[in-house]
Coordinates of C-alpha atoms in Angstrom, one line a residue:
Chain A
M11 CA -64.0 9.7 7.0
D12 CA -60.5 8.6 7.9
G13 CA -59.6 5.3 9.6
L14 CA -60.1 6.4 13.2
D15 CA -63.5 7.9 12.6
R16 CA -64.6 4.7 10.9
F17 CA -63.3 2.6 13.8
L18 CA -65.1 4.7 16.3
A19 CA -68.4 4.7 14.3
T20 CA -68.2 1.0 14.0
F21 CA -67.3 0.0 17.6
F22 CA -68.3 3.0 19.7
N23 CA -71.5 4.4 18.1
A24 CA -73.1 6.5 20.8
R25 CA -76.5 6.4 19.2
I26 CA -76.5 2.6 19.3
F27 CA -75.1 2.6 22.8
A28 CA -78.0 4.8 24.0
R29 CA -80.6 2.7 22.0
Y30 CA -79.6 -0.6 23.6
L31 CA -78.6 0.5 27.1
P32 CA -81.9 -0.6 28.8
D33 CA -81.6 -4.1 27.1
M34 CA -78.0 -4.3 28.1
L35 CA -78.7 -3.4 31.7
A36 CA -81.3 -6.2 31.8
G37 CA -78.7 -8.5 30.4
V38 CA -76.1 -7.5 33.0
W39 CA -78.6 -8.3 35.7
T40 CA -79.3 -11.7 34.2
T41 CA -75.6 -12.5 34.0
I42 CA -75.0 -11.4 37.6
W43 CA -77.7 -13.6 39.1
L44 CA -76.9 -16.5 36.9
A45 CA -73.2 -16.3 37.9
G46 CA -74.2 -15.9 41.5
A47 CA -76.3 -19.1 41.4
V48 CA -73.6 -21.0 39.5
I49 CA -71.0 -20.0 42.1
A50 CA -73.2 -20.8 45.1
L51 CA -74.1 -24.2 43.7
G52 CA -70.6 -25.0 42.4
L53 CA -68.6 -24.0 45.5
S54 CA -71.0 -25.6 48.0
L55 CA -71.2 -28.9 46.1
G56 CA -67.5 -29.0 45.4
L57 CA -66.7 -28.3 49.1
A58 CA -69.1 -30.9 50.3
L59 CA -67.7 -33.5 47.9
A60 CA -64.1 -32.8 48.9
C61 CA -65.0 -33.1 52.6
L62 CA -66.9 -36.4 51.9
R63 CA -63.8 -37.7 50.1
A64 CA -61.7 -36.9 53.1
Y65 CA -63.5 -39.6 55.1
G66 CA -61.8 -42.1 52.8
W67 CA -64.9 -44.3 52.2
R68 CA -63.9 -46.2 49.1
I69 CA -67.1 -46.3 47.2
A70 CA -68.0 -42.7 47.8
S71 CA -64.5 -41.6 46.8
F72 CA -64.7 -43.6 43.6
F73 CA -67.9 -41.9 42.6
I74 CA -66.6 -38.5 43.5
I75 CA -63.4 -39.0 41.5
C76 CA -65.6 -40.2 38.5
F77 CA -67.8 -37.1 38.9
A78 CA -64.8 -34.7 39.1
D79 CA -63.0 -36.3 36.1
M80 CA -66.2 -36.3 33.9
G81 CA -67.2 -32.8 34.9
R82 CA -63.8 -31.4 34.0
A83 CA -63.5 -33.3 30.8
L84 CA -66.9 -32.8 29.2
P85 CA -67.4 -29.5 27.3
P86 CA -70.2 -27.5 29.0
L87 CA -71.7 -26.4 25.7
V88 CA -72.5 -30.0 24.8
L89 CA -74.1 -30.7 28.2
I90 CA -76.2 -27.5 27.8
L91 CA -77.4 -28.5 24.3
I92 CA -78.3 -32.1 25.4
M93 CA -80.2 -30.9 28.5
Y94 CA -82.0 -28.1 26.7
F95 CA -82.8 -29.7 23.4
G96 CA -82.4 -33.5 24.2
L97 CA -84.1 -34.0 27.5
P98 CA -87.5 -32.6 26.4
G99 CA -87.7 -35.6 24.1
L100 CA -87.6 -37.8 27.3
G101 CA -90.3 -35.6 28.8
L102 CA -88.1 -33.4 30.9
R103 CA -88.4 -29.8 29.9
M104 CA -86.4 -27.2 31.9
P105 CA -86.2 -23.4 31.4
G106 CA -82.9 -22.1 29.9
P107 CA -81.6 -20.4 33.0
L108 CA -82.1 -23.5 35.1
V109 CA -80.2 -25.6 32.5
L110 CA -77.4 -23.1 32.5
I111 CA -77.2 -23.0 36.3
L112 CA -77.3 -26.8 36.6
V113 CA -74.6 -27.5 34.0
L114 CA -72.2 -24.7 34.9
G115 CA -72.8 -25.2 38.7
T116 CA -72.0 -28.9 38.3
V117 CA -68.9 -28.2 36.1
L118 CA -67.7 -25.7 38.7
A119 CA -68.3 -28.3 41.5
A120 CA -66.1 -30.8 39.6
F121 CA -63.2 -28.3 39.5
A122 CA -63.9 -27.0 43.0
E123 CA -63.8 -30.5 44.5
E124 CA -60.4 -31.1 43.0
I125 CA -59.1 -27.8 44.1
F126 CA -60.4 -28.2 47.7
W127 CA -59.1 -31.8 47.7
A128 CA -55.7 -30.6 46.6
G129 CA -55.8 -28.1 49.5
L130 CA -56.8 -30.7 52.0
T131 CA -54.0 -33.1 50.9
S132 CA -51.5 -30.3 51.3
V133 CA -52.3 -29.9 55.0
P134 CA -49.4 -31.6 56.9
K135 CA -50.3 -34.9 58.6
G136 CA -49.0 -33.4 61.9
Q137 CA -51.9 -30.9 61.9
W138 CA -54.3 -33.9 61.9
E139 CA -52.4 -35.7 64.5
A140 CA -52.2 -32.6 66.8
G141 CA -56.0 -32.3 66.5
R142 CA -56.8 -35.9 67.1
A143 CA -54.3 -36.2 69.9
T144 CA -56.1 -33.4 71.8
G145 CA -59.4 -35.4 71.7
L146 CA -61.0 -33.8 68.6
G147 CA -63.0 -36.1 66.4
F148 CA -62.3 -36.5 62.7
T149 CA -65.0 -34.1 61.6
Q150 CA -63.9 -31.5 64.2
T151 CA -60.3 -31.8 63.0
L152 CA -61.5 -31.5 59.4
V153 CA -63.6 -28.4 60.0
Q154 CA -61.5 -26.6 62.6
I155 CA -58.0 -27.4 61.5
A156 CA -57.7 -28.8 58.0
L157 CA -60.3 -26.9 56.1
P158 CA -59.3 -23.4 57.0
Q159 CA -55.7 -24.2 55.9
A160 CA -57.0 -25.9 52.8
A161 CA -59.2 -23.0 51.9
R162 CA -56.4 -20.6 52.0
L163 CA -54.3 -22.8 49.6
A164 CA -57.3 -23.3 47.4
L165 CA -58.3 -19.6 47.1
P166 CA -56.1 -18.4 44.1
P167 CA -56.9 -21.4 41.8
L168 CA -60.5 -21.3 42.9
V169 CA -60.9 -17.6 42.0
N170 CA -59.5 -18.3 38.5
R171 CA -62.0 -21.1 38.0
V172 CA -64.9 -19.1 39.4
L173 CA -64.2 -16.3 37.0
A174 CA -63.8 -18.6 34.0
I175 CA -67.0 -20.4 34.7
S176 CA -68.9 -17.2 35.4
K177 CA -68.0 -15.9 32.0
M178 CA -69.4 -19.1 30.5
T179 CA -72.9 -17.8 31.3
A180 CA -72.4 -16.4 27.8
L181 CA -73.3 -20.0 26.6
G182 CA -76.8 -19.0 27.6
S183 CA -76.9 -17.2 24.3
V184 CA -77.3 -20.5 22.4
I185 CA -80.4 -21.4 24.4
G186 CA -82.1 -18.1 24.4
V187 CA -81.2 -16.8 27.9
S188 CA -81.0 -13.0 27.6
E189 CA -77.6 -12.5 29.3
I190 CA -75.0 -10.0 28.2
L191 CA -73.7 -11.8 25.1
S192 CA -77.2 -12.7 24.0
V193 CA -78.4 -9.1 24.2
A194 CA -75.3 -7.9 22.4
S195 CA -75.5 -10.3 19.5
T196 CA -79.2 -9.7 19.0
A197 CA -78.6 -6.0 18.9
Q198 CA -75.7 -6.6 16.5
S199 CA -77.9 -8.4 14.0
F200 CA -80.6 -5.7 14.2
T201 CA -78.2 -2.8 13.7
G202 CA -75.6 -4.4 11.6
S203 CA -73.1 -2.6 13.8
A204 CA -70.3 -4.0 16.0
A205 CA -71.0 -1.4 18.7
P206 CA -73.3 -3.7 20.8
L207 CA -70.4 -6.2 21.1
T208 CA -68.1 -3.4 22.4
M209 CA -71.0 -2.6 24.8
G210 CA -71.1 -6.2 25.9
A211 CA -67.3 -6.3 26.5
I212 CA -67.6 -3.1 28.6
A213 CA -70.4 -4.7 30.6
Y214 CA -68.3 -7.8 31.3
V215 CA -65.5 -5.7 32.6
I216 CA -67.9 -3.7 34.8
V217 CA -69.4 -6.9 36.2
F218 CA -66.2 -8.9 36.7
L219 CA -63.6 -6.4 37.6
P220 CA -65.0 -5.7 41.1
L221 CA -65.1 -9.5 41.6
V222 CA -61.4 -9.7 40.8
V223 CA -60.6 -6.8 43.1
L224 CA -62.7 -8.3 45.9
T225 CA -60.9 -11.6 45.7
R226 CA -57.5 -9.9 45.8
L227 CA -58.6 -8.3 49.0
L228 CA -59.8 -11.7 50.3
E229 CA -56.5 -13.3 49.4
R230 CA -54.6 -10.7 51.3
R231 CA -56.9 -11.1 54.3
F232 CA -56.5 -14.9 54.3
A233 CA -52.7 -14.8 54.1
W234 CA -50.9 -15.4 57.3
K235 CA -47.2 -15.3 57.7
V236 CA -45.6 -18.7 57.1
Chain B
M12 CA -44.2 -49.4 93.0
S13 CA -47.5 -47.6 93.4
R14 CA -50.3 -48.2 90.8
P15 CA -49.0 -47.3 87.4
M16 CA -50.6 -44.3 85.6
L17 CA -49.5 -45.7 82.3
E18 CA -49.0 -49.4 81.7
I19 CA -48.0 -51.0 78.4
V20 CA -48.7 -54.8 78.3
A21 CA -47.3 -57.1 75.7
L22 CA -47.5 -54.4 73.0
E23 CA -46.7 -55.5 69.5
K24 CA -46.8 -53.5 66.3
T25 CA -46.1 -54.8 62.8
F26 CA -46.1 -52.8 59.5
G27 CA -46.7 -55.5 56.9
E28 CA -43.9 -58.0 57.4
L29 CA -41.9 -55.7 59.5
K30 CA -42.0 -56.2 63.3
V31 CA -41.5 -52.8 64.8
L32 CA -42.4 -53.6 68.4
R33 CA -42.0 -57.1 70.0
D34 CA -43.6 -57.7 73.3
I35 CA -43.1 -54.3 75.0
N36 CA -43.9 -54.2 78.7
L37 CA -43.5 -50.9 80.6
R38 CA -45.0 -49.3 83.7
V39 CA -44.9 -45.6 84.4
A40 CA -45.9 -44.8 88.0
T41 CA -47.9 -41.7 88.9
G42 CA -45.6 -38.7 89.0
E43 CA -42.8 -40.6 87.4
M44 CA -40.7 -39.4 84.5
V45 CA -39.4 -42.2 82.3
F46 CA -37.0 -41.5 79.5
V47 CA -36.8 -43.8 76.4
I48 CA -33.6 -43.8 74.5
G49 CA -32.3 -45.9 71.7
P50 CA -31.0 -45.8 68.2
S51 CA -33.2 -44.5 65.4
G52 CA -35.5 -47.3 64.1
S53 CA -35.6 -48.9 67.5
G54 CA -39.3 -48.4 67.7
K55 CA -39.3 -45.9 70.6
S56 CA -41.4 -43.3 68.7
T57 CA -43.8 -46.0 67.5
M58 CA -44.3 -47.2 71.1
L59 CA -45.0 -43.7 72.3
R60 CA -47.5 -43.1 69.5
C61 CA -49.3 -46.3 70.4
C62 CA -49.9 -44.8 73.9
N63 CA -52.6 -42.5 72.4
R64 CA -53.3 -44.7 69.4
L65 CA -52.0 -42.3 66.8
E66 CA -50.4 -45.6 65.9
E67 CA -52.7 -48.6 66.1
P68 CA -51.2 -51.4 68.1
T69 CA -51.3 -54.8 66.4
S70 CA -51.8 -56.5 69.8
G71 CA -51.4 -55.9 73.5
A72 CA -52.9 -53.4 75.9
I73 CA -52.3 -49.8 76.9
L74 CA -53.7 -48.9 80.3
I75 CA -54.2 -45.3 81.2
D76 CA -55.0 -45.1 84.9
G77 CA -56.2 -48.6 84.7
K78 CA -58.4 -48.3 81.6
D79 CA -57.4 -50.1 78.4
I80 CA -57.5 -47.7 75.4
V81 CA -56.8 -50.5 72.8
G82 CA -60.0 -51.7 71.1
C83 CA -62.3 -49.0 72.6
S84 CA -64.8 -47.2 70.4
S85 CA -63.8 -44.0 68.6
S86 CA -65.8 -41.8 70.9
A87 CA -64.3 -43.4 74.0
L88 CA -60.9 -43.0 72.4
N89 CA -61.5 -39.3 71.9
R90 CA -62.3 -39.0 75.6
M91 CA -59.3 -41.1 76.6
R92 CA -57.0 -38.9 74.5
L93 CA -58.0 -35.9 76.6
E94 CA -56.2 -37.7 79.5
V95 CA -53.0 -38.2 77.4
G96 CA -51.2 -35.1 76.4
M97 CA -48.9 -35.3 73.4
V98 CA -46.0 -33.1 72.4
F99 CA -44.5 -33.6 68.9
Q100 CA -41.1 -33.1 67.6
G101 CA -42.5 -30.7 65.0
F102 CA -44.8 -28.7 67.4
H103 CA -47.8 -28.8 65.0
L104 CA -49.3 -25.6 66.2
Y105 CA -52.3 -24.5 64.0
P106 CA -50.9 -21.7 61.8
H107 CA -54.3 -20.1 61.2
M108 CA -55.0 -19.3 64.8
T109 CA -53.4 -17.1 67.4
V110 CA -51.4 -18.7 70.2
V111 CA -54.2 -18.5 72.7
A112 CA -56.7 -19.9 70.2
N113 CA -54.4 -22.8 69.7
V114 CA -54.6 -23.6 73.4
M115 CA -58.4 -23.0 73.6
L116 CA -59.6 -25.1 70.6
A117 CA -59.7 -28.6 72.1
Q118 CA -60.9 -27.2 75.5
I119 CA -64.0 -25.8 73.7
K120 CA -64.6 -28.5 71.1
A121 CA -63.6 -31.7 73.0
L122 CA -63.9 -30.8 76.7
K123 CA -67.0 -28.5 76.0
R124 CA -65.6 -25.7 78.2
S125 CA -67.1 -22.3 77.8
K126 CA -65.1 -19.7 75.8
D127 CA -64.4 -17.6 78.9
E128 CA -63.3 -20.6 80.9
A129 CA -61.1 -22.0 78.1
R130 CA -59.5 -18.6 77.6
E131 CA -58.8 -18.2 81.3
R132 CA -57.3 -21.7 81.5
A133 CA -55.3 -21.1 78.2
L134 CA -53.8 -17.9 79.6
A135 CA -52.9 -19.6 82.9
M136 CA -51.1 -22.4 81.0
L137 CA -49.3 -19.9 78.7
D138 CA -48.2 -18.1 81.9
R139 CA -46.9 -21.4 83.2
V140 CA -44.7 -21.8 80.1
G141 CA -43.7 -18.2 80.3
L142 CA -45.5 -17.0 77.1
R143 CA -48.6 -15.3 78.4
H144 CA -47.4 -12.0 76.8
R145 CA -47.4 -13.7 73.3
A146 CA -51.0 -15.0 73.6
E147 CA -52.3 -12.9 70.7
T148 CA -49.5 -13.5 68.3
M149 CA -49.5 -16.0 65.4
P150 CA -47.5 -19.2 66.1
T151 CA -45.2 -18.7 63.1
Q152 CA -43.9 -15.5 64.6
L153 CA -42.5 -17.4 67.6
S154 CA -39.2 -19.1 67.8
G155 CA -39.1 -22.9 67.8
G156 CA -38.6 -23.1 71.5
Q157 CA -41.5 -20.8 72.1
Q158 CA -43.7 -22.8 69.7
Q159 CA -42.8 -26.0 71.6
R160 CA -43.7 -24.4 74.9
V161 CA -47.1 -23.3 73.4
A162 CA -47.6 -26.9 72.3
I163 CA -46.9 -28.1 75.8
A164 CA -49.5 -25.5 77.1
R165 CA -52.0 -26.7 74.6
A166 CA -51.7 -30.3 75.9
L167 CA -51.7 -29.2 79.6
A168 CA -54.8 -27.1 79.2
L169 CA -56.8 -30.4 78.9
D170 CA -55.7 -31.5 82.4
P171 CA -54.1 -34.8 81.1
K172 CA -53.0 -37.5 83.5
V173 CA -50.0 -38.5 81.4
M174 CA -47.8 -36.4 79.1
L175 CA -46.1 -38.0 76.1
F176 CA -43.1 -36.3 74.6
D177 CA -41.9 -37.4 71.1
E178 CA -38.4 -36.0 70.7
P179 CA -39.5 -32.5 71.9
T180 CA -36.2 -30.8 71.5
S181 CA -34.9 -32.5 68.3
A182 CA -36.1 -29.8 65.9
L183 CA -34.8 -26.9 68.0
D184 CA -31.6 -24.8 67.7
P185 CA -29.3 -25.7 70.6
E186 CA -29.7 -22.4 72.4
L187 CA -33.5 -22.9 72.5
V188 CA -33.5 -26.4 74.0
G189 CA -32.9 -25.2 77.6
S190 CA -36.2 -23.3 77.8
V191 CA -38.2 -26.4 76.8
L192 CA -36.3 -28.6 79.2
A193 CA -37.0 -26.1 82.0
V194 CA -40.7 -26.3 81.4
M195 CA -40.5 -30.1 81.4
K196 CA -38.5 -30.1 84.7
D197 CA -41.2 -27.8 86.2
L198 CA -43.9 -30.2 85.0
K199 CA -42.1 -33.1 86.6
D200 CA -41.7 -31.2 89.9
S201 CA -45.4 -30.6 89.9
G202 CA -46.0 -34.3 89.9
M203 CA -46.9 -34.9 86.2
T204 CA -46.5 -38.5 84.9
M205 CA -44.3 -38.3 81.8
L206 CA -43.0 -40.6 79.1
V207 CA -40.3 -39.0 77.1
V208 CA -38.6 -40.1 73.9
S209 CA -35.5 -38.0 73.6
H210 CA -31.8 -37.8 72.9
E211 CA -31.1 -35.3 75.7
M212 CA -28.9 -37.6 77.8
G213 CA -27.8 -34.8 80.1
F214 CA -31.4 -34.0 81.0
A215 CA -32.3 -37.6 81.4
R216 CA -29.4 -38.1 83.8
E217 CA -30.5 -35.1 85.8
A218 CA -34.3 -35.3 85.8
A219 CA -35.5 -38.8 84.8
D220 CA -36.6 -41.3 87.4
R221 CA -35.9 -44.2 85.1
V222 CA -34.3 -44.7 81.7
V223 CA -35.4 -47.4 79.2
F224 CA -33.1 -48.4 76.4
M225 CA -34.8 -49.8 73.3
D226 CA -33.3 -51.5 70.3
G227 CA -34.8 -53.6 67.5
G228 CA -38.3 -53.2 68.9
L229 CA -37.4 -54.6 72.3
V230 CA -36.8 -53.1 75.7
V231 CA -33.2 -54.1 76.2
E232 CA -32.6 -52.6 79.6
E233 CA -34.1 -50.3 82.1
G234 CA -33.1 -48.8 85.4
P235 CA -32.3 -45.5 87.2
P236 CA -30.3 -43.1 85.0
E237 CA -27.1 -43.4 87.1
E238 CA -27.1 -47.1 86.6
I239 CA -27.9 -47.1 82.9
F240 CA -25.4 -44.4 82.1
A241 CA -22.6 -45.4 84.4
N242 CA -22.9 -49.3 84.2
P243 CA -25.0 -50.4 81.3
K244 CA -25.3 -54.2 81.6
A245 CA -26.4 -55.1 78.0
E246 CA -23.8 -55.0 75.3
R247 CA -26.2 -53.1 73.0
T248 CA -26.7 -50.4 75.6
Q249 CA -23.0 -50.0 76.0
A250 CA -22.4 -49.8 72.3
F251 CA -25.2 -47.2 71.9
L252 CA -24.0 -45.0 74.8
S253 CA -20.4 -45.1 73.6
R254 CA -21.6 -44.0 70.2
V255 CA -23.7 -41.0 71.4
R256 CA -21.0 -39.9 73.9
A257 CA -18.3 -40.0 71.2

């Protein structure tokens, strides 16, 4: 057996691929719905906080900034471990997927708030003045004029962050959530082969590549000539 | 003088320690076009922006058709702003909407007109500024002069009683200025009340009913354009005019 054969047998073992395909498909599905829930929670909460911050109420802004700074600074893994293993000691027991969605969704919200906020502050003051001078209220100007322009500016950094956080669903493997990485490492310890990890990598590409392509299309659609 | 459409009474504005406007009193009669000239930093733009409270007056009153807009609630202010059209130096069209959508937005959201009604009105206003054929293009594909005419149409579509112009031609290439001034002349001829901050002295001489010279936050001199341009009384007016003519 030369080097190439050994490499293929280790990383691309067809028998092992076939054996663990059903488990992997289940893992893929778990990763997809977890990521979907994280994205929905993170983006809507982040957008809501950025809009709230736009009103310039001091106390609200202070708490939003604290939330965004903490959420971006804390490592998600530590939060997940505390919530899953620590909180039951205080009488609050939550299932693994819920812990994962809450932690990653909140972390994404912290980043999304900052990204949307950066977009909002980049909208020229004249745009606000034009809206207000035509009798639109603050909220109307925010929704109709500022947000669409802010969202366009926010899209590229937001996509990067969404992809990064979605891949963090792999942290579910430390609290027994059977997503892609969890399935792969379980299979790896049963078989003693690295092939399940290759399978997991392929699964990630299949899940996330369409998302990347979709956002490219979205970016092109949102672009207007400047 | 008939009842003023726009009346500024004892208007003062301070930024911290800096007194930008000191006791400004100005009346613009219905259908009158008043030009405000003066060196930069004289407070003329600040005064104009106080007239729809984009700048908050420190004290004084701004009467639009007899109603004071200073100190009214924010919802009343939004309604009052519908009666005061504003045209900016930098146009400020919404880049994410077509030209016609720019003109429709406030009609629908602030005036609560139906979409069809707003569209019809928008197209009529675009026709008036000679840009109906560009209704479906994006603003950034228009020249500066065209963008400014769309901005005028956007303000007119709300049927304002007064139009404020804040250096409407200062950001334009010289060859595009004429098209904007032509629209303003047409507006004046149709009886619109207009307060204009501008450096277009030639246009002021030809179209304005009255010229106001401001310096150091004060109205130094006002009168018919022939008088102000031919025989300015105040020394500061003479100095300013000789500088801009040179």
